Amino acid sequence: MSAGRLHARLTARVGRMVIDAELDTVAGTLVLVGPNGAGKSSLLALLLGALPPERGRVSVGDTVLTDTDSGVHVPIEQRRLGYVPQDYALFPHLSVRENVDFALASASPPPSRAERMQRVDTVLHDLGIASLASRRAPTLSGGEKQRVALARALSVRPRALLLDEPLAALDVHSRHEVRAFLAEYLRKLALPTVVVTHDAEDARALGQRIAVLEAGKVTQTGTWAELVGAPASRFVEEFVASAPAGRS
């Protein structure tokens, strides 16, 4: 997958919240953190195209997905953005293979059936879950569900990845294991990625850079070390202090 730059400058009203934010990441992981109700998931929805902005622009590489000045708004199914929701949203009546194939069949335009099967086999193999292909979602562990959801997102050969609290549904043991896997995998993938999390340990492990969203506005962006060294708000100070010492 080729690397590109994900850039967004968006303004939108979501309920009583006004989001006015800019994000920028190049072939790496930007972790989005902030207090509850800060607008993190809404900002992901704006990037995905599920919510329309009042004004702004979203681009990945040379492809413009949203531009209110020129009237561009590419539909969700044509954006080629890999999205993993917090609950993974796997279909319980479908097998792992069928869950991944569903994303490909829903693409616009959809690949041929032969190409879809080849892509499914490849992504399941790459994520180490080929042996799960015939199993259904309810029989999977939390970590396995997370990999299947990631496989589904990657099957469409996305321009960028959007992950909404990808580890929140896991128990403590699984979370530590899957966090280590995800951090390594995203580094190797070298794809523009935005990860929403409320967990400081996740942010430290996953984020090459971290953006702090407070009341709909980005108040600080930097590496973990930069946030620790010069927190720009009380939230940032308390957030970095909440990470366990001596772990990554």
Coordinates of N, CA and C in Angstrom, one line a residue:
M1 N 0.8 -1.2 0.0 CA 0.0 0.0 0.0 C 0.9 1.2 0.0
S2 N 0.6 2.2 -0.9 CA 1.4 3.4 -1.0 C 1.0 4.4 0.1
A3 N 2.1 5.0 0.6 CA 1.9 6.0 1.7 C 1.3 7.3 1.1
G4 N 0.6 8.0 1.9 CA 0.1 9.3 1.5 C -0.1 10.2 2.7
R5 N -0.5 11.4 2.4 CA -0.8 12.4 3.5 C -2.3 12.5 3.7
L6 N -2.7 12.3 4.9 CA -4.1 12.6 5.3 C -4.2 14.0 5.9
H7 N -4.9 14.9 5.3 CA -5.0 16.2 5.8 C -6.5 16.6 5.9
A8 N -6.9 17.1 7.0 CA -8.3 17.6 7.2 C -8.4 18.9 7.9
R9 N -9.2 19.7 7.4 CA -9.5 21.0 8.1 C -11.0 21.1 8.1
L10 N -11.7 21.0 9.2 CA -13.2 20.8 9.2 C -13.8 21.7 10.3
T11 N -15.0 22.2 10.0 CA -15.8 22.9 10.9 C -17.2 22.3 10.8
A12 N -17.8 21.9 11.9 CA -19.2 21.3 11.9 C -19.8 21.5 13.2
R13 N -21.1 21.6 13.2 CA -21.9 21.5 14.5 C -22.5 20.2 14.6
V14 N -22.2 19.5 15.7 CA -22.8 18.2 16.0 C -23.5 18.3 17.4
G15 N -24.8 18.4 17.3 CA -25.6 18.6 18.5 C -25.2 20.0 19.0
R16 N -24.8 20.1 20.3 CA -24.4 21.4 20.8 C -22.9 21.6 20.7
M17 N -22.2 20.6 20.1 CA -20.7 20.7 20.0 C -20.4 21.4 18.6
V18 N -19.5 22.3 18.7 CA -18.9 22.9 17.4 C -17.5 22.3 17.3
I19 N -17.3 21.6 16.2 CA -16.0 21.0 15.9 C -15.3 22.0 15.0
D20 N -14.1 22.4 15.3 CA -13.3 23.2 14.5 C -11.9 22.8 14.6
A21 N -11.5 21.8 13.7 CA -10.2 21.1 14.0 C -9.4 20.9 12.7
E22 N -8.1 20.7 12.8 CA -7.2 20.4 11.7 C -6.4 19.2 12.1
L23 N -6.3 18.2 11.3 CA -5.5 17.0 11.5 C -4.6 16.8 10.3
D24 N -3.4 16.3 10.5 CA -2.4 16.1 9.5 C -1.5 14.9 9.9
T25 N -1.5 13.9 9.0 CA -0.6 12.8 9.3 C -0.1 12.2 8.0
V26 N 1.1 11.8 8.0 CA 1.8 11.2 6.8 C 2.3 9.8 7.1
A27 N 1.6 8.8 6.5 CA 2.1 7.4 6.5 C 2.5 7.0 7.9
G28 N 1.7 7.2 8.9 CA 2.0 6.9 10.3 C 0.7 7.0 11.1
T29 N 0.8 6.7 12.4 CA -0.4 6.7 13.2 C -0.5 8.0 14.0
L30 N -1.6 8.7 13.9 CA -1.9 9.9 14.7 C -3.0 9.4 15.7
V31 N -2.8 9.5 17.0 CA -3.7 9.1 18.0 C -4.5 10.4 18.4
L32 N -5.8 10.3 18.4 CA -6.7 11.4 18.8 C -7.2 11.1 20.2
V33 N -6.9 11.9 21.2 CA -7.3 11.8 22.6 C -8.1 13.0 23.0
G34 N -8.8 12.9 24.1 CA -9.5 14.0 24.7 C -10.5 13.6 25.7
P35 N -11.1 14.5 26.4 CA -12.1 14.2 27.4 C -13.3 13.6 26.7
N36 N -14.2 12.9 27.5 CA -15.4 12.4 27.0 C -16.3 13.6 26.5
G37 N -16.9 13.4 25.4 CA -17.7 14.5 24.8 C -16.9 15.6 24.1
A38 N -15.6 15.3 23.8 CA -14.8 16.3 23.1 C -15.0 16.4 21.6
G39 N -15.6 15.3 21.1 CA -15.9 15.3 19.7 C -15.0 14.3 18.9
K40 N -14.4 13.4 19.5 CA -13.4 12.5 18.8 C -14.1 11.6 17.8
S41 N -15.1 10.9 18.2 CA -15.8 10.0 17.3 C -16.5 10.8 16.2
S42 N -17.0 12.0 16.6 CA -17.7 12.8 15.5 C -16.7 13.3 14.5
L43 N -15.5 13.6 14.9 CA -14.4 14.0 14.0 C -14.1 12.8 13.0
L44 N -14.0 11.6 13.6 CA -13.8 10.4 12.7 C -15.0 10.3 11.7
A45 N -16.2 10.5 12.1 CA -17.4 10.4 11.2 C -17.3 11.5 10.1
L46 N -16.8 12.7 10.4 CA -16.6 13.7 9.4 C -15.5 13.3 8.4
L47 N -14.4 12.7 8.9 CA -13.4 12.2 7.9 C -14.0 11.1 7.1
L48 N -14.8 10.2 7.7 CA -15.3 9.0 6.9 C -16.4 9.5 5.9
G49 N -17.0 10.6 6.1 CA -18.0 11.1 5.3 C -19.4 10.8 5.8
A50 N -19.5 10.2 7.0 CA -20.8 9.9 7.6 C -21.5 11.1 8.1
L51 N -20.8 12.2 8.4 CA -21.4 13.5 8.8 C -20.8 14.5 7.8
P52 N -21.7 15.4 7.3 CA -21.2 16.5 6.4 C -20.7 17.7 7.2
P53 N -19.6 18.2 6.9 CA -19.2 19.5 7.6 C -19.9 20.7 7.1
E54 N -19.9 21.7 7.9 CA -20.4 23.0 7.4 C -19.4 23.6 6.4
R55 N -18.2 23.5 6.7 CA -17.1 23.9 5.8 C -15.9 23.1 6.1
G56 N -15.0 23.0 5.0 CA -13.7 22.3 5.3 C -13.3 21.5 4.1
R57 N -12.2 20.8 4.3 CA -11.6 20.0 3.2 C -10.9 18.8 3.8
V58 N -11.1 17.6 3.2 CA -10.4 16.4 3.6 C -9.7 15.8 2.3
S59 N -8.5 15.5 2.4 CA -7.7 14.9 1.3 C -6.8 13.8 1.8
V60 N -6.6 12.8 1.0 CA -5.6 11.8 1.2 C -4.7 11.7 0.0
G61 N -3.4 12.1 0.1 CA -2.6 12.2 -1.0 C -3.1 13.3 -2.0
D62 N -3.3 12.9 -3.3 CA -3.8 13.8 -4.3 C -5.3 13.7 -4.4
T63 N -6.0 12.9 -3.6 CA -7.4 12.7 -3.8 C -8.2 13.5 -2.8
V64 N -9.0 14.4 -3.2 CA -9.9 15.2 -2.4 C -11.2 14.5 -2.1
L65 N -11.5 14.3 -0.8 CA -12.7 13.5 -0.5 C -13.8 14.5 -0.1
T66 N -13.5 15.6 0.5 CA -14.4 16.7 0.9 C -13.8 18.0 0.6
D67 N -14.6 18.9 0.0 CA -14.2 20.3 -0.2 C -15.4 21.1 -0.4
T68 N -15.8 21.8 0.7 CA -17.1 22.5 0.7 C -17.0 23.7 -0.3
D69 N -15.8 24.3 -0.5 CA -15.7 25.4 -1.4 C -16.0 25.0 -2.8
S70 N -15.6 23.8 -3.2 CA -15.8 23.4 -4.6 C -17.0 22.4 -4.7
G71 N -17.7 22.1 -3.6 CA -18.8 21.2 -3.7 C -18.5 19.8 -3.8
V72 N -17.3 19.4 -3.4 CA -16.9 17.9 -3.5 C -17.3 17.2 -2.2
H73 N -18.0 16.1 -2.3 CA -18.3 15.3 -1.2 C -18.4 13.8 -1.7
V74 N -17.3 13.1 -1.6 CA -17.2 11.7 -2.1 C -18.0 10.8 -1.2
P75 N -19.0 10.0 -1.7 CA -19.7 9.1 -0.9 C -18.9 8.1 -0.1
I76 N -19.4 7.7 1.1 CA -18.6 6.8 1.9 C -18.0 5.6 1.2
E77 N -18.9 5.0 0.4 CA -18.5 3.7 -0.3 C -17.4 3.9 -1.3
Q78 N -17.2 5.2 -1.7 CA -16.2 5.5 -2.8 C -14.9 6.1 -2.2
R79 N -14.9 6.3 -0.9 CA -13.7 7.0 -0.2 C -12.5 6.1 0.0
R80 N -12.7 4.8 0.0 CA -11.7 3.8 0.3 C -10.9 4.2 1.6
L81 N -11.7 4.4 2.6 CA -11.2 4.6 4.0 C -11.5 3.4 4.8
G82 N -10.5 2.7 5.4 CA -10.7 1.6 6.2 C -11.2 2.0 7.6
Y83 N -12.3 1.5 8.0 CA -12.9 2.0 9.3 C -13.2 0.8 10.2
V84 N -12.7 0.9 11.5 CA -13.0 -0.1 12.5 C -13.7 0.6 13.6
P85 N -15.0 0.3 13.8 CA -15.8 0.9 14.9 C -15.4 0.2 16.2
Q86 N -15.8 0.8 17.3 CA -15.4 0.3 18.6 C -15.9 -1.1 18.9
D87 N -17.1 -1.4 18.5 CA -17.7 -2.8 18.7 C -17.4 -3.7 17.6
Y88 N -16.6 -3.3 16.6 CA -16.1 -4.1 15.5 C -17.2 -4.4 14.4
A89 N -18.5 -4.4 14.9 CA -19.6 -4.5 13.9 C -19.5 -5.7 13.0
L90 N -19.1 -6.8 13.5 CA -19.1 -8.0 12.6 C -20.5 -8.7 12.6
F91 N -20.8 -9.2 11.5 CA -22.1 -9.9 11.3 C -22.1 -11.3 12.0
P92 N -22.9 -11.5 13.0 CA -22.8 -12.8 13.7 C -23.2 -14.0 12.9
H93 N -24.0 -13.8 11.8 CA -24.5 -15.0 11.1 C -23.5 -15.3 9.9
L94 N -22.5 -14.5 9.7 CA -21.5 -14.7 8.6 C -20.2 -15.3 9.2
S95 N -19.5 -16.0 8.4 CA -18.2 -16.5 8.7 C -17.2 -15.3 8.7
V96 N -16.0 -15.6 9.1 CA -14.9 -14.6 9.0 C -14.7 -14.2 7.6
R97 N -14.6 -15.2 6.7 CA -14.4 -15.0 5.3 C -15.5 -14.1 4.7
E98 N -16.7 -14.4 5.1 CA -17.9 -13.7 4.6 C -18.0 -12.3 5.1
N99 N -17.5 -12.1 6.4 CA -17.5 -10.7 6.9 C -16.5 -9.9 6.1
V100 N -15.3 -10.4 5.8 CA -14.4 -9.6 5.1 C -14.8 -9.4 3.6
D101 N -15.4 -10.4 3.0 CA -15.9 -10.3 1.7 C -17.0 -9.3 1.5
F102 N -17.8 -9.1 2.6 CA -18.9 -8.2 2.6 C -18.4 -6.8 2.3
A103 N -17.3 -6.4 2.9 CA -16.7 -5.1 2.6 C -16.3 -4.9 1.1
L104 N -15.7 -5.9 0.6 CA -15.3 -5.9 -0.8 C -16.5 -5.8 -1.8
A105 N -17.6 -6.6 -1.5 CA -18.7 -6.7 -2.3 C -19.5 -5.3 -2.2
S106 N -19.3 -4.6 -1.1 CA -20.0 -3.3 -1.0 C -19.3 -2.1 -1.5
A107 N -18.0 -2.4 -2.0 CA -17.2 -1.3 -2.6 C -17.8 -0.8 -3.9
S108 N -17.5 0.4 -4.2 CA -18.0 1.0 -5.5 C -16.8 1.4 -6.4
P109 N -16.5 0.7 -7.5 CA -17.2 -0.5 -7.9 C -16.6 -1.7 -7.2
P110 N -17.4 -2.8 -7.1 CA -16.9 -4.0 -6.4 C -15.9 -4.8 -7.3
P111 N -14.9 -5.4 -6.7 CA -14.0 -6.2 -7.5 C -14.8 -7.5 -8.0
S112 N -14.2 -8.2 -8.9 CA -14.8 -9.4 -9.4 C -14.8 -10.4 -8.2
R113 N -15.6 -11.5 -8.3 CA -15.6 -12.5 -7.2 C -14.2 -13.1 -7.1
A114 N -13.6 -13.4 -8.2 CA -12.3 -14.1 -8.1 C -11.3 -13.2 -7.4
E115 N -11.3 -11.9 -7.7 CA -10.4 -10.9 -7.0 C -10.7 -10.8 -5.6
R116 N -12.0 -10.8 -5.3 CA -12.4 -10.7 -3.9 C -11.9 -11.8 -3.0
M117 N -12.0 -13.0 -3.6 CA -11.6 -14.2 -2.8 C -10.0 -14.2 -2.6
Q118 N -9.3 -13.7 -3.6 CA -7.9 -13.6 -3.5 C -7.5 -12.5 -2.5
R119 N -8.2 -11.4 -2.4 CA -7.9 -10.4 -1.5 C -8.2 -10.9 0.0
V120 N -9.3 -11.6 0.1 CA -9.7 -12.1 1.4 C -8.6 -13.0 1.9
D121 N -8.2 -14.0 1.1 CA -7.2 -14.9 1.5 C -5.9 -14.2 1.9
T122 N -5.5 -13.2 1.1 CA -4.3 -12.5 1.4 C -4.3 -11.7 2.7
V123 N -5.4 -11.0 3.0 CA -5.5 -10.2 4.2 C -5.6 -11.1 5.4
L124 N -6.3 -12.2 5.3 CA -6.4 -13.1 6.5 C -5.1 -13.7 6.8
H125 N -4.3 -14.0 5.7 CA -3.0 -14.6 5.9 C -2.1 -13.6 6.6
D126 N -2.1 -12.3 6.0 CA -1.2 -11.3 6.5 C -1.5 -11.0 8.0
L127 N -2.7 -11.1 8.5 CA -3.0 -10.8 9.9 C -3.0 -12.1 10.7
G128 N -2.6 -13.2 10.2 CA -2.4 -14.4 10.9 C -3.7 -15.1 11.4
I129 N -4.8 -14.9 10.6 CA -6.1 -15.4 11.0 C -6.7 -16.3 9.9
A130 N -5.9 -16.8 9.0 CA -6.4 -17.6 7.9 C -7.1 -18.9 8.5
S131 N -6.7 -19.4 9.6 CA -7.3 -20.6 10.2 C -8.7 -20.3 10.7
L132 N -9.1 -19.0 10.9 CA -10.4 -18.7 11.4 C -11.4 -18.5 10.3
A133 N -11.0 -18.7 9.0 CA -11.9 -18.2 7.9 C -13.3 -18.8 7.9
S134 N -13.5 -20.0 8.4 CA -14.8 -20.6 8.4 C -15.6 -20.4 9.7
R135 N -15.0 -19.8 10.7 CA -15.7 -19.6 12.0 C -16.6 -18.3 11.9
R136 N -17.6 -18.3 12.8 CA -18.5 -17.2 12.9 C -18.1 -16.3 14.0
A137 N -18.5 -15.0 13.9 CA -18.0 -14.0 14.9 C -18.3 -14.4 16.4
P138 N -19.4 -14.9 16.7 CA -19.7 -15.2 18.1 C -18.7 -16.2 18.8
T139 N -18.0 -17.0 17.9 CA -17.1 -18.0 18.5 C -15.7 -17.5 18.6
L140 N -15.5 -16.2 18.3 CA -14.1 -15.6 18.3 C -13.9 -14.9 19.7
S141 N -12.6 -14.9 20.0 CA -12.2 -14.1 21.2 C -12.2 -12.6 20.8
G142 N -12.0 -11.8 21.8 CA -12.0 -10.3 21.5 C -10.8 -9.9 20.6
G143 N -9.7 -10.5 20.9 CA -8.5 -10.2 20.0 C -8.7 -10.7 18.6
E144 N -9.4 -11.9 18.4 CA -9.6 -12.4 17.1 C -10.6 -11.5 16.4
K145 N -11.6 -11.0 17.1 CA -12.6 -10.2 16.4 C -11.9 -8.9 16.0
Q146 N -11.0 -8.4 16.8 CA -10.3 -7.1 16.4 C -9.5 -7.3 15.1
R147 N -8.9 -8.5 15.0 CA -8.1 -8.7 13.8 C -9.0 -8.9 12.5
V148 N -10.2 -9.6 12.7 CA -11.1 -9.7 11.6 C -11.6 -8.3 11.2
A149 N -12.0 -7.5 12.1 CA -12.4 -6.2 11.8 C -11.3 -5.4 11.0
L150 N -10.1 -5.5 11.5 CA -9.0 -4.9 10.8 C -8.8 -5.4 9.4
A151 N -8.9 -6.8 9.3 CA -8.8 -7.4 7.9 C -9.9 -6.9 7.0
R152 N -11.1 -6.7 7.5 CA -12.2 -6.2 6.7 C -11.9 -4.8 6.2
A153 N -11.3 -4.0 7.1 CA -11.0 -2.6 6.8 C -9.9 -2.5 5.7
L154 N -8.9 -3.4 5.8 CA -7.7 -3.4 4.9 C -8.0 -4.1 3.6
S155 N -9.1 -4.9 3.5 CA -9.4 -5.6 2.3 C -9.7 -4.7 1.1
V156 N -10.2 -3.5 1.4 CA -10.5 -2.6 0.3 C -9.3 -1.8 -0.2
R157 N -8.1 -2.1 0.4 CA -6.9 -1.4 0.0 C -7.1 0.1 0.3
P158 N -7.3 0.4 1.5 CA -7.7 1.8 1.9 C -6.6 2.8 1.6
R159 N -7.0 4.1 1.4 CA -6.1 5.2 1.4 C -5.6 5.5 2.7
A160 N -6.5 5.3 3.8 CA -6.1 5.6 5.1 C -7.0 4.8 6.0
L161 N -6.6 4.6 7.3 CA -7.3 3.9 8.3 C -7.9 4.8 9.4
L162 N -9.1 4.5 9.8 CA -9.7 5.2 10.9 C -10.2 4.1 11.9
L163 N -9.6 4.2 13.1 CA -9.9 3.2 14.2 C -10.5 3.9 15.4
D164 N -11.7 3.5 15.8 CA -12.4 4.2 16.9 C -12.4 3.3 18.1
E165 N -11.5 3.6 19.1 CA -11.4 2.8 20.3 C -11.2 1.4 20.0
P166 N -10.1 1.0 19.2 CA -10.0 -0.4 18.7 C -9.7 -1.4 19.8
L167 N -9.3 -1.0 21.0 CA -9.0 -1.9 22.1 C -9.9 -1.8 23.2
A168 N -10.9 -1.0 23.2 CA -11.8 -0.7 24.3 C -12.6 -1.9 24.7
A169 N -12.9 -2.8 23.7 CA -13.8 -3.9 24.0 C -13.1 -5.1 24.6
L170 N -11.8 -5.0 24.8 CA -11.0 -6.2 25.2 C -10.7 -6.2 26.7
D171 N -10.6 -7.4 27.2 CA -10.2 -7.5 28.7 C -8.7 -7.1 28.8
V172 N -8.3 -7.0 30.1 CA -7.0 -6.5 30.3 C -5.9 -7.3 29.7
H173 N -6.0 -8.6 29.8 CA -4.9 -9.5 29.2 C -4.9 -9.4 27.7
S174 N -6.1 -9.5 27.1 CA -6.2 -9.4 25.6 C -5.7 -8.0 25.1
R175 N -6.1 -7.0 25.9 CA -5.7 -5.6 25.5 C -4.2 -5.4 25.4
H176 N -3.5 -6.0 26.3 CA -2.0 -5.8 26.3 C -1.4 -6.6 25.1
E177 N -1.9 -7.8 24.8 CA -1.4 -8.6 23.7 C -1.8 -7.9 22.4
V178 N -3.0 -7.5 22.2 CA -3.5 -7.0 20.9 C -2.8 -5.6 20.7
R179 N -2.6 -4.8 21.8 CA -2.0 -3.5 21.7 C -0.6 -3.7 21.1
A180 N 0.2 -4.7 21.6 CA 1.5 -4.9 21.0 C 1.5 -5.3 19.6
F181 N 0.5 -6.2 19.2 CA 0.4 -6.6 17.8 C 0.0 -5.4 16.9
L182 N -1.0 -4.6 17.4 CA -1.5 -3.5 16.6 C -0.4 -2.4 16.4
A183 N 0.4 -2.1 17.4 CA 1.4 -1.1 17.3 C 2.5 -1.5 16.3
E184 N 2.9 -2.8 16.3 CA 3.9 -3.3 15.3 C 3.3 -3.3 13.9
Y185 N 2.0 -3.8 13.8 CA 1.4 -4.0 12.5 C 1.2 -2.6 11.8
L186 N 0.8 -1.6 12.6 CA 0.6 -0.3 12.0 C 1.9 0.4 11.6
R187 N 2.9 0.1 12.3 CA 4.2 0.7 11.9 C 4.7 0.1 10.6
K188 N 4.5 -1.2 10.4 CA 4.9 -1.9 9.2 C 4.0 -1.5 8.0
L189 N 2.7 -1.3 8.3 CA 1.7 -0.9 7.3 C 2.0 0.4 6.6
A190 N 2.6 1.3 7.3 CA 2.9 2.7 6.8 C 1.8 3.3 6.0
L191 N 0.6 3.3 6.6 CA -0.5 3.9 6.0 C -1.0 5.0 6.9
P192 N -1.5 6.2 6.4 CA -2.0 7.2 7.3 C -3.2 6.7 8.1
T193 N -3.0 6.8 9.4 CA -4.0 6.1 10.3 C -4.3 7.1 11.4
V194 N -5.6 7.2 11.7 CA -6.1 8.0 12.9 C -6.8 7.0 13.9
V195 N -6.3 7.0 15.1 CA -6.8 6.1 16.1 C -7.4 7.0 17.2
V196 N -8.7 6.8 17.6 CA -9.3 7.4 18.7 C -9.1 6.5 19.9
T197 N -8.7 7.1 21.0 CA -8.6 6.3 22.3 C -8.8 7.2 23.5
H198 N -9.3 6.7 24.6 CA -9.3 7.4 25.8 C -8.2 6.9 26.8
D199 N -7.4 5.9 26.3 CA -6.5 5.2 27.2 C -5.1 5.7 27.0
A200 N -4.4 6.2 28.0 CA -3.1 6.8 27.8 C -2.0 5.8 27.4
E201 N -2.2 4.5 27.9 CA -1.2 3.5 27.5 C -1.3 3.1 26.0
D202 N -2.6 3.1 25.6 CA -2.8 2.9 24.1 C -2.2 4.0 23.3
A203 N -2.4 5.2 23.7 CA -1.9 6.4 23.0 C -0.4 6.3 22.9
R204 N 0.3 6.0 24.0 CA 1.7 6.0 24.1 C 2.3 4.9 23.2
A205 N 1.6 3.7 23.1 CA 2.1 2.6 22.4 C 1.8 2.7 20.9
L206 N 0.7 3.3 20.5 CA 0.2 3.3 19.1 C 0.6 4.6 18.4
G207 N 0.7 5.7 19.1 CA 0.8 7.0 18.4 C 2.2 7.4 18.1
Q208 N 2.5 7.6 16.8 CA 3.8 8.3 16.4 C 3.6 9.8 16.8
R209 N 2.4 10.3 16.6 CA 2.1 11.6 17.1 C 0.7 11.5 17.7
I210 N 0.4 12.5 18.6 CA -0.8 12.5 19.4 C -1.4 13.9 19.2
A211 N -2.7 13.9 18.9 CA -3.5 15.1 18.8 C -4.5 15.2 20.0
V212 N -4.6 16.2 20.7 CA -5.5 16.4 21.8 C -6.7 17.2 21.4
L213 N -7.9 16.7 21.5 CA -9.1 17.4 21.1 C -9.9 17.7 22.4
E214 N -10.1 19.0 22.6 CA -10.9 19.5 23.8 C -11.9 20.4 23.3
A215 N -13.2 20.1 23.6 CA -14.3 20.9 23.2 C -14.3 21.2 21.7
G216 N -14.0 20.2 20.9 CA -14.1 20.3 19.5 C -12.9 20.9 18.8
K217 N -11.9 21.3 19.6 CA -10.7 22.0 19.0 C -9.4 21.2 19.4
V218 N -8.5 21.2 18.5 CA -7.2 20.6 18.8 C -6.3 21.5 19.5
T219 N -6.0 21.2 20.8 CA -5.3 22.1 21.7 C -3.8 21.8 21.7
Q220 N -3.4 20.6 21.3 CA -2.0 20.3 21.3 C -1.7 19.1 20.4
T221 N -0.6 19.1 19.7 CA -0.2 18.0 18.9 C 1.3 17.8 19.1
G222 N 1.7 16.5 19.2 CA 3.1 16.2 19.4 C 3.3 14.8 19.7
T223 N 4.6 14.4 19.9 CA 4.9 13.1 20.3 C 4.5 12.9 21.8
W224 N 4.6 11.6 22.3 CA 4.3 11.4 23.7 C 5.3 12.2 24.5
A225 N 6.6 12.2 24.2 CA 7.6 12.9 25.0 C 7.3 14.3 25.0
E226 N 6.8 14.9 23.9 CA 6.5 16.3 23.9 C 5.3 16.7 24.8
L227 N 4.3 15.8 24.8 CA 3.2 16.0 25.6 C 3.6 15.9 27.1
V228 N 4.4 14.9 27.4 CA 4.9 14.8 28.8 C 5.7 16.0 29.2
G229 N 6.6 16.5 28.3 CA 7.5 17.6 28.7 C 6.8 18.9 28.8
A230 N 5.8 19.1 28.0 CA 5.1 20.5 28.0 C 3.7 20.3 27.8
P231 N 2.9 19.8 28.7 CA 1.5 19.7 28.6 C 0.8 21.0 28.4
A232 N -0.1 21.1 27.4 CA -0.7 22.4 27.2 C -2.0 22.7 28.0
S233 N -2.5 21.7 28.7 CA -3.7 21.9 29.5 C -3.7 21.0 30.6
R234 N -4.6 21.2 31.5 CA -4.8 20.3 32.7 C -5.1 18.9 32.2
F235 N -6.0 18.8 31.2 CA -6.3 17.5 30.7 C -5.1 16.7 30.3
V236 N -4.2 17.4 29.5 CA -3.0 16.7 29.0 C -2.1 16.3 30.1
E237 N -2.0 17.1 31.1 CA -1.1 16.8 32.2 C -1.6 15.6 33.0
E238 N -3.0 15.5 33.2 CA -3.5 14.4 33.9 C -3.5 13.1 33.0
F239 N -3.7 13.3 31.7 CA -3.7 12.2 30.8 C -2.4 11.5 30.7
V240 N -1.3 12.2 30.5 CA 0.0 11.6 30.4 C 0.4 10.9 31.8
A241 N 0.0 11.6 32.9 CA 0.3 11.0 34.2 C -0.4 9.7 34.5
S242 N -1.5 9.5 33.7 CA -2.3 8.2 34.0 C -1.7 7.0 33.4
A243 N -0.7 7.2 32.5 CA -0.1 6.0 31.9 C 0.8 5.3 32.9
P244 N 0.7 3.9 32.9 CA 1.6 3.2 33.9 C 3.1 3.4 33.5
A245 N 3.9 3.5 34.5 CA 5.3 3.8 34.3 C 6.0 2.5 33.9
G246 N 7.0 2.7 33.0 CA 7.8 1.6 32.6 C 7.3 0.6 31.6
R247 N 6.1 1.0 30.9 CA 5.6 0.1 29.9 C 5.3 0.9 28.6
S248 N 5.3 0.2 27.5 CA 5.0 0.8 26.2 C 3.9 0.1 25.5

